[in-house]
Each structure stands twice: as structure tokens, then as C-alpha cells.
PDB file of N, CA and C in Angstrom:
ATOM      1  N   MET A   1     -26.350 -45.474 -15.328  1.00 56.00           N
ATOM      2  CA  MET A   1     -25.178 -45.206 -16.187  1.00 56.00           C
ATOM      3  C   MET A   1     -25.095 -44.025 -16.945  1.00 56.00           C
ATOM      4  N   ARG A   2     -26.342 -43.515 -17.372  1.00 64.00           N
ATOM      5  CA  ARG A   2     -26.289 -42.568 -18.025  1.00 64.00           C
ATOM      6  C   ARG A   2     -25.913 -41.014 -17.147  1.00 64.00           C
ATOM      7  N   SER A   3     -26.239 -41.150 -15.908  1.00 70.00           N
ATOM      8  CA  SER A   3     -25.872 -40.091 -14.877  1.00 70.00           C
ATOM      9  C   SER A   3     -24.374 -40.058 -14.411  1.00 70.00           C
ATOM     10  N   LEU A   4     -23.931 -41.272 -14.594  1.00 68.00           N
ATOM     11  CA  LEU A   4     -22.526 -41.464 -14.316  1.00 68.00           C
ATOM     12  C   LEU A   4     -21.592 -40.934 -15.393  1.00 68.00           C
ATOM     13  N   LYS A   5     -22.209 -40.945 -16.643  1.00 70.00           N
ATOM     14  CA  LYS A   5     -21.403 -40.359 -17.732  1.00 70.00           C
ATOM     15  C   LYS A   5     -21.537 -39.140 -17.782  1.00 70.00           C
ATOM     16  N   ALA A   6     -22.725 -38.288 -17.318  1.00 64.00           N
ATOM     17  CA  ALA A   6     -22.990 -36.847 -17.167  1.00 64.00           C
ATOM     18  C   ALA A   6     -21.908 -36.392 -16.120  1.00 64.00           C
ATOM     19  N   MET A   7     -21.870 -37.114 -14.830  1.00 64.00           N
ATOM     20  CA  MET A   7     -21.227 -36.633 -14.029  1.00 64.00           C
ATOM     21  C   MET A   7     -19.551 -36.448 -14.241  1.00 64.00           C
ATOM     22  N   ALA A   8     -19.247 -37.648 -15.055  1.00 66.00           N
ATOM     23  CA  ALA A   8     -17.728 -37.478 -15.643  1.00 66.00           C
ATOM     24  C   ALA A   8     -17.561 -36.580 -16.256  1.00 66.00           C
ATOM     25  N   SER A   9     -18.509 -36.321 -17.395  1.00 67.00           N
ATOM     26  CA  SER A   9     -18.345 -35.191 -18.210  1.00 67.00           C
ATOM     27  C   SER A   9     -18.106 -33.892 -17.556  1.00 67.00           C
ATOM     28  N   VAL A  10     -18.902 -33.680 -16.537  1.00 62.00           N
ATOM     29  CA  VAL A  10     -18.883 -32.301 -15.731  1.00 62.00           C
ATOM     30  C   VAL A  10     -17.615 -32.166 -14.991  1.00 62.00           C
ATOM     31  N   LEU A  11     -17.128 -33.393 -14.593  1.00 63.00           N
ATOM     32  CA  LEU A  11     -16.002 -33.158 -13.723  1.00 63.00           C
ATOM     33  C   LEU A  11     -14.781 -33.001 -14.617  1.00 63.00           C
ATOM     34  N   ALA A  12     -14.757 -33.612 -15.900  1.00 62.00           N
ATOM     35  CA  ALA A  12     -13.710 -33.589 -16.913  1.00 62.00           C
ATOM     36  C   ALA A  12     -13.838 -32.065 -17.110  1.00 62.00           C
ATOM     37  N   ALA A  13     -14.779 -31.386 -17.487  1.00 60.00           N
ATOM     38  CA  ALA A  13     -14.840 -29.915 -17.927  1.00 60.00           C
ATOM     39  C   ALA A  13     -14.445 -29.006 -16.942  1.00 60.00           C
ATOM     40  N   ALA A  14     -14.830 -29.494 -15.565  1.00 59.00           N
ATOM     41  CA  ALA A  14     -14.368 -28.574 -14.294  1.00 59.00           C
ATOM     42  C   ALA A  14     -12.631 -28.707 -14.265  1.00 59.00           C
ATOM     43  N   ALA A  15     -12.316 -29.579 -14.552  1.00 58.00           N
ATOM     44  CA  ALA A  15     -10.851 -30.166 -14.368  1.00 58.00           C
ATOM     45  C   ALA A  15      -9.940 -29.199 -15.433  1.00 58.00           C
ATOM     46  N   ILE A  16     -10.673 -29.360 -16.551  1.00 67.00           N
ATOM     47  CA  ILE A  16      -9.968 -28.635 -17.751  1.00 67.00           C
ATOM     48  C   ILE A  16      -9.967 -27.101 -17.547  1.00 67.00           C
ATOM     49  N   VAL A  17     -11.130 -26.638 -16.970  1.00 56.00           N
ATOM     50  CA  VAL A  17     -11.194 -25.229 -16.650  1.00 56.00           C
ATOM     51  C   VAL A  17     -10.258 -24.872 -15.589  1.00 56.00           C
ATOM     52  N   LEU A  18     -10.349 -25.566 -14.544  1.00 56.00           N
ATOM     53  CA  LEU A  18      -9.052 -25.485 -13.548  1.00 56.00           C
ATOM     54  C   LEU A  18      -7.684 -25.296 -14.030  1.00 56.00           C
ATOM     55  N   LEU A  19      -7.516 -26.324 -14.744  1.00 56.00           N
ATOM     56  CA  LEU A  19      -5.915 -26.329 -15.291  1.00 56.00           C
ATOM     57  C   LEU A  19      -5.512 -25.277 -16.110  1.00 56.00           C
ATOM     58  N   ALA A  20      -6.591 -24.928 -17.029  1.00 58.00           N
ATOM     59  CA  ALA A  20      -6.235 -23.872 -17.961  1.00 58.00           C
ATOM     60  C   ALA A  20      -6.009 -22.569 -17.254  1.00 58.00           C
ATOM     61  N   ALA A  21      -6.856 -22.323 -16.244  1.00 55.00           N
ATOM     62  CA  ALA A  21      -6.701 -21.078 -15.170  1.00 55.00           C
ATOM     63  C   ALA A  21      -5.291 -20.935 -14.669  1.00 55.00           C
ATOM     64  N   GLY A  22      -4.650 -21.969 -14.476  1.00 54.00           N
ATOM     65  CA  GLY A  22      -3.402 -21.848 -13.693  1.00 54.00           C
ATOM     66  C   GLY A  22      -3.608 -21.566 -12.274  1.00 54.00           C
ATOM     67  N   PRO A  23      -2.491 -21.706 -11.571  1.00 54.00           N
ATOM     68  CA  PRO A  23      -2.271 -21.367 -10.182  1.00 54.00           C
ATOM     69  C   PRO A  23      -3.182 -19.892  -9.820  1.00 54.00           C
ATOM     70  N   GLY A  24      -3.991 -19.882  -9.069  1.00 51.00           N
ATOM     71  CA  GLY A  24      -4.567 -18.684  -8.722  1.00 51.00           C
ATOM     72  C   GLY A  24      -3.977 -17.876  -7.465  1.00 51.00           C
ATOM     73  N   PRO A  25      -4.737 -16.954  -6.963  1.00 49.00           N
ATOM     74  CA  PRO A  25      -4.027 -15.958  -5.987  1.00 49.00           C
ATOM     75  C   PRO A  25      -4.416 -16.766  -4.498  1.00 49.00           C
ATOM     76  N   GLY A  26      -3.517 -16.775  -3.564  1.00 44.00           N
ATOM     77  CA  GLY A  26      -3.757 -17.425  -2.416  1.00 44.00           C
ATOM     78  C   GLY A  26      -4.551 -16.426  -1.470  1.00 44.00           C
ATOM     79  N   LEU A  27      -4.470 -16.654  -0.062  1.00 41.00           N
ATOM     80  CA  LEU A  27      -5.188 -15.724   0.816  1.00 41.00           C
ATOM     81  C   LEU A  27      -4.934 -14.247   0.670  1.00 41.00           C
ATOM     82  N   GLY A  28      -5.651 -13.589   0.766  1.00 45.00           N
ATOM     83  CA  GLY A  28      -5.430 -11.909   0.716  1.00 45.00           C
ATOM     84  C   GLY A  28      -4.946 -11.348  -0.602  1.00 45.00           C
ATOM     85  N   GLY A  29      -5.493 -12.222  -1.746  1.00 46.00           N
ATOM     86  CA  GLY A  29      -5.143 -11.623  -3.168  1.00 46.00           C
ATOM     87  C   GLY A  29      -3.340 -11.963  -3.420  1.00 46.00           C
ATOM     88  N   ARG A  30      -2.895 -12.761  -2.448  1.00 46.00           N
ATOM     89  CA  ARG A  30      -1.484 -12.808  -2.952  1.00 46.00           C
ATOM     90  C   ARG A  30      -1.282 -14.160  -3.655  1.00 46.00           C
ATOM     91  N   PRO A  31      -0.343 -14.323  -4.406  1.00 47.00           N
ATOM     92  CA  PRO A  31      -0.254 -15.632  -5.082  1.00 47.00           C
ATOM     93  C   PRO A  31       0.308 -16.698  -4.039  1.00 47.00           C
ATOM     94  N   ALA A  32      -0.144 -17.909  -4.442  1.00 47.00           N
ATOM     95  CA  ALA A  32      -0.250 -18.976  -3.555  1.00 47.00           C
ATOM     96  C   ALA A  32       1.419 -19.442  -3.096  1.00 47.00           C
ATOM     97  N   VAL A  33       2.268 -19.241  -4.087  1.00 47.00           N
ATOM     98  CA  VAL A  33       3.661 -19.244  -3.850  1.00 47.00           C
ATOM     99  C   VAL A  33       4.218 -17.876  -4.041  1.00 47.00           C
ATOM    100  N   SER A  34       5.166 -17.454  -3.204  1.00 51.00           N
ATOM    101  CA  SER A  34       5.708 -15.885  -3.523  1.00 51.00           C
ATOM    102  C   SER A  34       6.603 -16.203  -4.593  1.00 51.00           C
ATOM    103  N   ALA A  35       6.482 -15.141  -5.489  1.00 49.00           N
ATOM    104  CA  ALA A  35       7.589 -15.042  -6.638  1.00 49.00           C
ATOM    105  C   ALA A  35       8.514 -14.143  -6.608  1.00 49.00           C
ATOM    106  N   GLY A  36       8.696 -13.467  -5.427  1.00 54.00           N
ATOM    107  CA  GLY A  36       9.815 -12.687  -5.036  1.00 54.00           C
ATOM    108  C   GLY A  36       9.135 -11.327  -4.630  1.00 54.00           C
ATOM    109  N   PRO A  37      10.214 -10.433  -4.178  1.00 54.00           N
ATOM    110  CA  PRO A  37       9.525  -9.127  -3.802  1.00 54.00           C
ATOM    111  C   PRO A  37       9.007  -8.074  -4.623  1.00 54.00           C
ATOM    112  N   ASP A  38       9.478  -8.101  -6.012  1.00 53.00           N
ATOM    113  CA  ASP A  38       8.918  -7.417  -6.862  1.00 53.00           C
ATOM    114  C   ASP A  38       7.525  -7.683  -7.425  1.00 53.00           C
ATOM    115  N   VAL A  39       7.308  -9.059  -7.478  1.00 52.00           N
ATOM    116  CA  VAL A  39       5.907  -9.461  -7.921  1.00 52.00           C
ATOM    117  C   VAL A  39       4.994  -9.330  -6.617  1.00 52.00           C
ATOM    118  N   ASP A  40       5.562  -9.620  -5.421  1.00 55.00           N
ATOM    119  CA  ASP A  40       4.421  -9.327  -4.216  1.00 55.00           C
ATOM    120  C   ASP A  40       4.033  -7.749  -4.132  1.00 55.00           C
ATOM    121  N   ARG A  41       4.648  -6.947  -4.603  1.00 54.00           N
ATOM    122  CA  ARG A  41       4.472  -5.364  -4.519  1.00 54.00           C
ATOM    123  C   ARG A  41       3.316  -5.331  -5.314  1.00 54.00           C
ATOM    124  N   LEU A  42       3.113  -6.150  -6.411  1.00 53.00           N
ATOM    125  CA  LEU A  42       2.039  -5.721  -7.185  1.00 53.00           C
ATOM    126  C   LEU A  42       0.773  -5.957  -6.415  1.00 53.00           C
ATOM    127  N   PHE A  43       0.777  -7.104  -5.789  1.00 56.00           N
ATOM    128  CA  PHE A  43      -0.568  -7.298  -5.161  1.00 56.00           C
ATOM    129  C   PHE A  43      -0.956  -6.204  -3.616  1.00 56.00           C
ATOM    130  N   GLU A  44      -0.092  -5.311  -3.502  1.00 58.00           N
ATOM    131  CA  GLU A  44      -0.348  -4.424  -2.368  1.00 58.00           C
ATOM    132  C   GLU A  44      -0.277  -3.270  -3.001  1.00 58.00           C
ATOM    133  N   ALA A  45      -1.103  -2.844  -3.806  1.00 63.00           N
ATOM    134  CA  ALA A  45      -1.083  -1.550  -4.544  1.00 63.00           C
ATOM    135  C   ALA A  45      -2.600  -0.768  -4.241  1.00 63.00           C
ATOM    136  N   CYS A  46      -2.814  -0.778  -2.830  1.00 70.00           N
ATOM    137  CA  CYS A  46      -4.065  -0.176  -2.711  1.00 70.00           C
ATOM    138  C   CYS A  46      -3.979   1.495  -2.873  1.00 70.00           C
ATOM    139  N   THR A  47      -5.089   2.060  -3.300  1.00 75.00           N
ATOM    140  CA  THR A  47      -4.890   3.619  -3.552  1.00 75.00           C
ATOM    141  C   THR A  47      -6.401   4.133  -3.304  1.00 75.00           C
ATOM    142  N   VAL A  48      -6.241   5.028  -2.525  1.00 77.00           N
ATOM    143  CA  VAL A  48      -7.502   6.102  -2.126  1.00 77.00           C
ATOM    144  C   VAL A  48      -7.328   7.553  -2.592  1.00 77.00           C
ATOM    145  N   ILE A  49      -8.306   7.874  -3.475  1.00 83.00           N
ATOM    146  CA  ILE A  49      -8.291   9.145  -3.971  1.00 83.00           C
ATOM    147  C   ILE A  49      -9.521   9.858  -3.598  1.00 83.00           C
ATOM    148  N   MET A  50      -9.398  11.042  -2.871  1.00 85.00           N
ATOM    149  CA  MET A  50     -10.583  11.804  -2.400  1.00 85.00           C
ATOM    150  C   MET A  50     -10.427  13.220  -2.923  1.00 85.00           C
ATOM    151  N   VAL A  51     -11.486  13.817  -3.700  1.00 89.00           N
ATOM    152  CA  VAL A  51     -11.452  15.091  -4.315  1.00 89.00           C
ATOM    153  C   VAL A  51     -12.621  15.779  -3.661  1.00 89.00           C
ATOM    154  N   GLY A  52     -12.211  17.072  -3.050  1.00 89.00           N
ATOM    155  CA  GLY A  52     -13.238  17.869  -2.580  1.00 89.00           C
ATOM    156  C   GLY A  52     -13.962  19.112  -3.760  1.00 89.00           C
ATOM    157  N   ARG A  53     -14.781  19.667  -3.197  1.00 90.00           N
ATOM    158  CA  ARG A  53     -15.710  20.665  -4.050  1.00 90.00           C
ATOM    159  C   ARG A  53     -14.641  21.612  -4.660  1.00 90.00           C
ATOM    160  N   ALA A  54     -13.728  22.265  -3.977  1.00 90.00           N
ATOM    161  CA  ALA A  54     -12.913  23.126  -4.410  1.00 90.00           C
ATOM    162  C   ALA A  54     -11.643  22.527  -5.287  1.00 90.00           C
ATOM    163  N   ALA A  55     -11.457  21.255  -5.045  1.00 88.00           N
ATOM    164  CA  ALA A  55     -10.241  20.828  -5.943  1.00 88.00           C
ATOM    165  C   ALA A  55     -10.765  20.384  -7.357  1.00 88.00           C
ATOM    166  N   SER A  56     -11.800  20.139  -7.667  1.00 88.00           N
ATOM    167  CA  SER A  56     -12.488  19.737  -8.999  1.00 88.00           C
ATOM    168  C   SER A  56     -12.973  20.742  -9.723  1.00 88.00           C
ATOM    169  N   THR A  57     -12.787  20.860 -11.004  1.00 90.00           N
ATOM    170  CA  THR A  57     -13.163  21.743 -11.892  1.00 90.00           C
ATOM    171  C   THR A  57     -14.473  22.240 -11.964  1.00 90.00           C
ATOM    172  N   ASP A  58     -15.452  21.077 -11.550  1.00 94.00           N
ATOM    173  CA  ASP A  58     -16.903  21.533 -11.873  1.00 94.00           C
ATOM    174  C   ASP A  58     -17.659  21.489 -10.396  1.00 94.00           C
ATOM    175  N   GLY A  59     -16.910  21.574  -9.318  1.00 92.00           N
ATOM    176  CA  GLY A  59     -17.436  21.413  -8.005  1.00 92.00           C
ATOM    177  C   GLY A  59     -17.977  20.067  -7.569  1.00 92.00           C
ATOM    178  N   SER A  60     -17.473  18.923  -8.124  1.00 92.00           N
ATOM    179  CA  SER A  60     -17.766  17.647  -7.730  1.00 92.00           C
ATOM    180  C   SER A  60     -17.098  17.142  -6.735  1.00 92.00           C
ATOM    181  N   VAL A  61     -17.668  16.344  -5.888  1.00 91.00           N
ATOM    182  CA  VAL A  61     -16.802  15.793  -4.867  1.00 91.00           C
ATOM    183  C   VAL A  61     -16.767  14.267  -5.276  1.00 91.00           C
ATOM    184  N   MET A  62     -15.504  13.660  -5.296  1.00 89.00           N
ATOM    185  CA  MET A  62     -15.341  12.458  -5.742  1.00 89.00           C
ATOM    186  C   MET A  62     -14.334  11.398  -4.715  1.00 89.00           C
ATOM    187  N   SER A  63     -14.473  10.206  -4.836  1.00 86.00           N
ATOM    188  CA  SER A  63     -13.801   9.390  -4.022  1.00 86.00           C
ATOM    189  C   SER A  63     -13.729   8.013  -4.639  1.00 86.00           C
ATOM    190  N   THR A  64     -12.603   7.433  -4.613  1.00 84.00           N
ATOM    191  CA  THR A  64     -12.457   5.886  -5.055  1.00 84.00           C
ATOM    192  C   THR A  64     -11.363   5.326  -4.182  1.00 84.00           C
ATOM    193  N   HIS A  65     -11.652   4.041  -4.380  1.00 78.00           N
ATOM    194  CA  HIS A  65     -10.734   3.126  -3.337  1.00 78.00           C
ATOM    195  C   HIS A  65     -10.462   1.806  -4.098  1.00 78.00           C
ATOM    196  N   ALA A  66      -9.247   1.369  -4.209  1.00 75.00           N
ATOM    197  CA  ALA A  66      -8.757   0.002  -4.935  1.00 75.00           C
ATOM    198  C   ALA A  66      -8.272  -0.700  -3.700  1.00 75.00           C
ATOM    199  N   ALA A  67      -9.196  -1.566  -3.294  1.00 69.00           N
ATOM    200  CA  ALA A  67      -8.798  -2.389  -2.216  1.00 69.00           C
ATOM    201  C   ALA A  67      -8.078  -3.756  -2.761  1.00 69.00           C
ATOM    202  N   ASP A  68      -6.830  -3.717  -3.324  1.00 68.00           N
ATOM    203  CA  ASP A  68      -6.034  -4.836  -3.929  1.00 68.00           C
ATOM    204  C   ASP A  68      -5.490  -5.729  -2.745  1.00 68.00           C
ATOM    205  N   CYS A  69      -5.518  -5.346  -1.606  1.00 66.00           N
ATOM    206  CA  CYS A  69      -4.950  -6.164  -0.624  1.00 66.00           C
ATOM    207  C   CYS A  69      -5.914  -6.595   0.533  1.00 66.00           C
ATOM    208  N   GLY A  70      -6.102  -7.695   0.925  1.00 62.00           N
ATOM    209  CA  GLY A  70      -7.054  -8.253   1.964  1.00 62.00           C
ATOM    210  C   GLY A  70      -6.956  -7.828   3.262  1.00 62.00           C
ATOM    211  N   VAL A  71      -5.578  -7.427   3.819  1.00 64.00           N
ATOM    212  CA  VAL A  71      -5.217  -7.219   5.212  1.00 64.00           C
ATOM    213  C   VAL A  71      -4.333  -5.838   5.228  1.00 64.00           C
ATOM    214  N   CYS A  72      -4.359  -4.960   4.260  1.00 64.00           N
ATOM    215  CA  CYS A  72      -3.624  -3.771   4.371  1.00 64.00           C
ATOM    216  C   CYS A  72      -4.305  -2.468   5.372  1.00 64.00           C
ATOM    217  N   ASP A  73      -3.703  -1.601   5.722  1.00 64.00           N
ATOM    218  CA  ASP A  73      -3.941  -0.653   6.452  1.00 64.00           C
ATOM    219  C   ASP A  73      -4.728   0.293   5.595  1.00 64.00           C
ATOM    220  N   PHE A  74      -6.003   0.727   5.958  1.00 65.00           N
ATOM    221  CA  PHE A  74      -6.588   1.619   4.967  1.00 65.00           C
ATOM    222  C   PHE A  74      -6.914   2.929   5.759  1.00 65.00           C
ATOM    223  N   THR A  75      -5.726   3.477   6.303  1.00 69.00           N
ATOM    224  CA  THR A  75      -5.479   4.864   7.108  1.00 69.00           C
ATOM    225  C   THR A  75      -5.410   5.859   5.814  1.00 69.00           C
ATOM    226  N   TRP A  76      -6.653   6.797   6.177  1.00 71.00           N
ATOM    227  CA  TRP A  76      -6.583   8.021   5.353  1.00 71.00           C
ATOM    228  C   TRP A  76      -5.521   9.188   5.452  1.00 71.00           C
ATOM    229  N   HIS A  77      -4.941   9.696   4.589  1.00 74.00           N
ATOM    230  CA  HIS A  77      -3.922  10.839   4.956  1.00 74.00           C
ATOM    231  C   HIS A  77      -4.495  12.214   4.404  1.00 74.00           C
ATOM    232  N   HIS A  78      -4.652  13.203   5.137  1.00 79.00           N
ATOM    233  CA  HIS A  78      -5.082  14.574   4.472  1.00 79.00           C
ATOM    234  C   HIS A  78      -3.940  15.295   3.759  1.00 79.00           C
ATOM    235  N   VAL A  79      -4.035  15.701   2.642  1.00 76.00           N
ATOM    236  CA  VAL A  79      -3.058  16.577   1.846  1.00 76.00           C
ATOM    237  C   VAL A  79      -3.718  17.735   1.547  1.00 76.00           C
ATOM    238  N   PRO A  80      -2.878  18.987   2.535  1.00 81.00           N
ATOM    239  CA  PRO A  80      -3.679  20.381   2.339  1.00 81.00           C
ATOM    240  C   PRO A  80      -3.596  20.842   0.838  1.00 81.00           C
ATOM    241  N   ALA A  81      -4.495  21.560   0.611  1.00 81.00           N
ATOM    242  CA  ALA A  81      -4.694  21.998  -0.612  1.00 81.00           C
ATOM    243  C   ALA A  81      -3.540  23.051  -1.017  1.00 81.00           C
ATOM    244  N   ALA A  82      -3.152  23.122  -2.082  1.00 84.00           N
ATOM    245  CA  ALA A  82      -2.043  24.059  -2.555  1.00 84.00           C
ATOM    246  C   ALA A  82      -2.101  24.396  -4.008  1.00 84.00           C
ATOM    247  N   ASP A  83      -1.224  25.286  -4.424  1.00 87.00           N
ATOM    248  CA  ASP A  83      -1.201  25.655  -5.838  1.00 87.00           C
ATOM    249  C   ASP A  83      -0.174  24.989  -6.476  1.00 87.00           C
ATOM    250  N   HIS A  84      -0.493  24.438  -7.673  1.00 85.00           N
ATOM    251  CA  HIS A  84       0.564  23.667  -8.325  1.00 85.00           C
ATOM    252  C   HIS A  84       0.654  24.187  -9.659  1.00 85.00           C
ATOM    253  N   LYS A  85       1.910  23.782 -10.074  1.00 89.00           N
ATOM    254  CA  LYS A  85       2.143  24.250 -11.692  1.00 89.00           C
ATOM    255  C   LYS A  85       1.362  23.213 -12.498  1.00 89.00           C
ATOM    256  N   PRO A  86       1.178  23.654 -13.866  1.00 90.00           N
ATOM    257  CA  PRO A  86       0.590  22.510 -14.647  1.00 90.00           C
ATOM    258  C   PRO A  86       1.447  21.309 -14.637  1.00 90.00           C
ATOM    259  N   GLY A  87       0.833  20.216 -14.720  1.00 90.00           N
ATOM    260  CA  GLY A  87       1.921  19.101 -14.952  1.00 90.00           C
ATOM    261  C   GLY A  87       2.775  18.480 -13.687  1.00 90.00           C
ATOM    262  N   GLU A  88       2.597  19.390 -12.521  1.00 89.00           N
ATOM    263  CA  GLU A  88       3.467  18.967 -11.420  1.00 89.00           C
ATOM    264  C   GLU A  88       2.877  17.672 -10.726  1.00 89.00           C
ATOM    265  N   MET A  89       3.641  16.940 -10.154  1.00 86.00           N
ATOM    266  CA  MET A  89       3.242  15.629  -9.833  1.00 86.00           C
ATOM    267  C   MET A  89       3.668  15.376  -8.411  1.00 86.00           C
ATOM    268  N   ARG A  90       2.781  14.690  -7.461  1.00 80.00           N
ATOM    269  CA  ARG A  90       3.233  14.231  -6.171  1.00 80.00           C
ATOM    270  C   ARG A  90       3.826  12.939  -6.307  1.00 80.00           C
ATOM    271  N   ARG A  91       4.942  12.876  -5.346  1.00 82.00           N
ATOM    272  CA  ARG A  91       5.476  11.444  -5.413  1.00 82.00           C
ATOM    273  C   ARG A  91       4.694  10.500  -4.385  1.00 82.00           C
ATOM    274  N   LEU A  92       4.511   9.371  -4.850  1.00 79.00           N
ATOM    275  CA  LEU A  92       3.937   8.478  -4.075  1.00 79.00           C
ATOM    276  C   LEU A  92       4.957   7.470  -3.780  1.00 79.00           C
ATOM    277  N   TYR A  93       4.735   6.836  -2.223  1.00 77.00           N
ATOM    278  CA  TYR A  93       5.590   5.788  -1.755  1.00 77.00           C
ATOM    279  C   TYR A  93       5.074   4.455  -1.684  1.00 77.00           C
ATOM    280  N   ASN A  94       5.867   3.545  -2.078  1.00 74.00           N
ATOM    281  CA  ASN A  94       5.231   2.051  -1.759  1.00 74.00           C
ATOM    282  C   ASN A  94       5.771   1.618  -0.275  1.00 74.00           C
ATOM    283  N   ILE A  95       5.002   1.576   0.623  1.00 71.00           N
ATOM    284  CA  ILE A  95       5.528   1.038   2.167  1.00 71.00           C
ATOM    285  C   ILE A  95       4.914  -0.334   2.214  1.00 71.00           C
ATOM    286  N   ASN A  96       5.800  -1.374   2.220  1.00 68.00           N
ATOM    287  CA  ASN A  96       5.072  -2.587   2.292  1.00 68.00           C
ATOM    288  C   ASN A  96       4.765  -3.040   3.893  1.00 68.00           C
ATOM    289  N   GLN A  97       3.484  -3.275   4.208  1.00 64.00           N
ATOM    290  CA  GLN A  97       2.970  -3.286   5.526  1.00 64.00           C
ATOM    291  C   GLN A  97       2.875  -4.816   5.912  1.00 64.00           C
ATOM    292  N   ILE A  98       2.960  -5.629   5.187  1.00 62.00           N
ATOM    293  CA  ILE A  98       2.743  -7.242   5.388  1.00 62.00           C
ATOM    294  C   ILE A  98       3.953  -7.979   4.820  1.00 62.00           C
ATOM    295  N   ARG A  99       4.516  -8.769   5.825  1.00 62.00           N
ATOM    296  CA  ARG A  99       5.364  -9.808   5.326  1.00 62.00           C
ATOM    297  C   ARG A  99       5.148 -11.141   6.153  1.00 62.00           C
ATOM    298  N   THR A 100       4.893 -12.287   5.296  1.00 54.00           N
ATOM    299  CA  THR A 100       4.446 -13.527   6.027  1.00 54.00           C
ATOM    300  C   THR A 100       5.690 -14.580   5.814  1.00 54.00           C
TER     301      THR A 100
END
């Protein structure tokens, strides 16, 4: 009887945690139910940044990758070195790769 009460308490606590967390992401980091194209884009925001010795101020080599999409194309693109004015920005494009 005592173990039955303990099991019921554990199950009740787990149910409360799951209900409090709300609906989680589905497969591939996407919401379980599509909330529209603007929200879906947030889940496909993978970014790779690589900086070579000549591009960093102290000669460090750096790389980073945010894998926010479980099935995205992780193709790397080389951007040739160039002289830029202070504050100049490069335009980034969002190309939706996956539609289900």
C-alpha cells in the first residue's frame, strides 16, 4: 500500500511537470503543431561563422555553429576577404529548405 502511494505521488508530480511545460517541440526541433510560416522560420535559424587568422584582430582562428534544425543543409559557403568600412554589414538571407 505504501509503495502504491509513493508511485501515485511520483506519477502526479510528473504529470504536473509535463502540464506546466506545455506543448514541446516535435521532431527536428519544430513545434508539434505548425503555428504559421513566421513561427516556423524561427526553428530553422542555423548559423555557421568561421574566422581565419587574418580576419581576427589577435590572429585567433574561430568557428561556431548553431544547429537549430535537425534536418537542415549544413553546406559551408566561402566569403572572400575584403576591406569593409567600419559598421558595414553583410546581408543574410533566410532560405527555407524544408516544408512538410
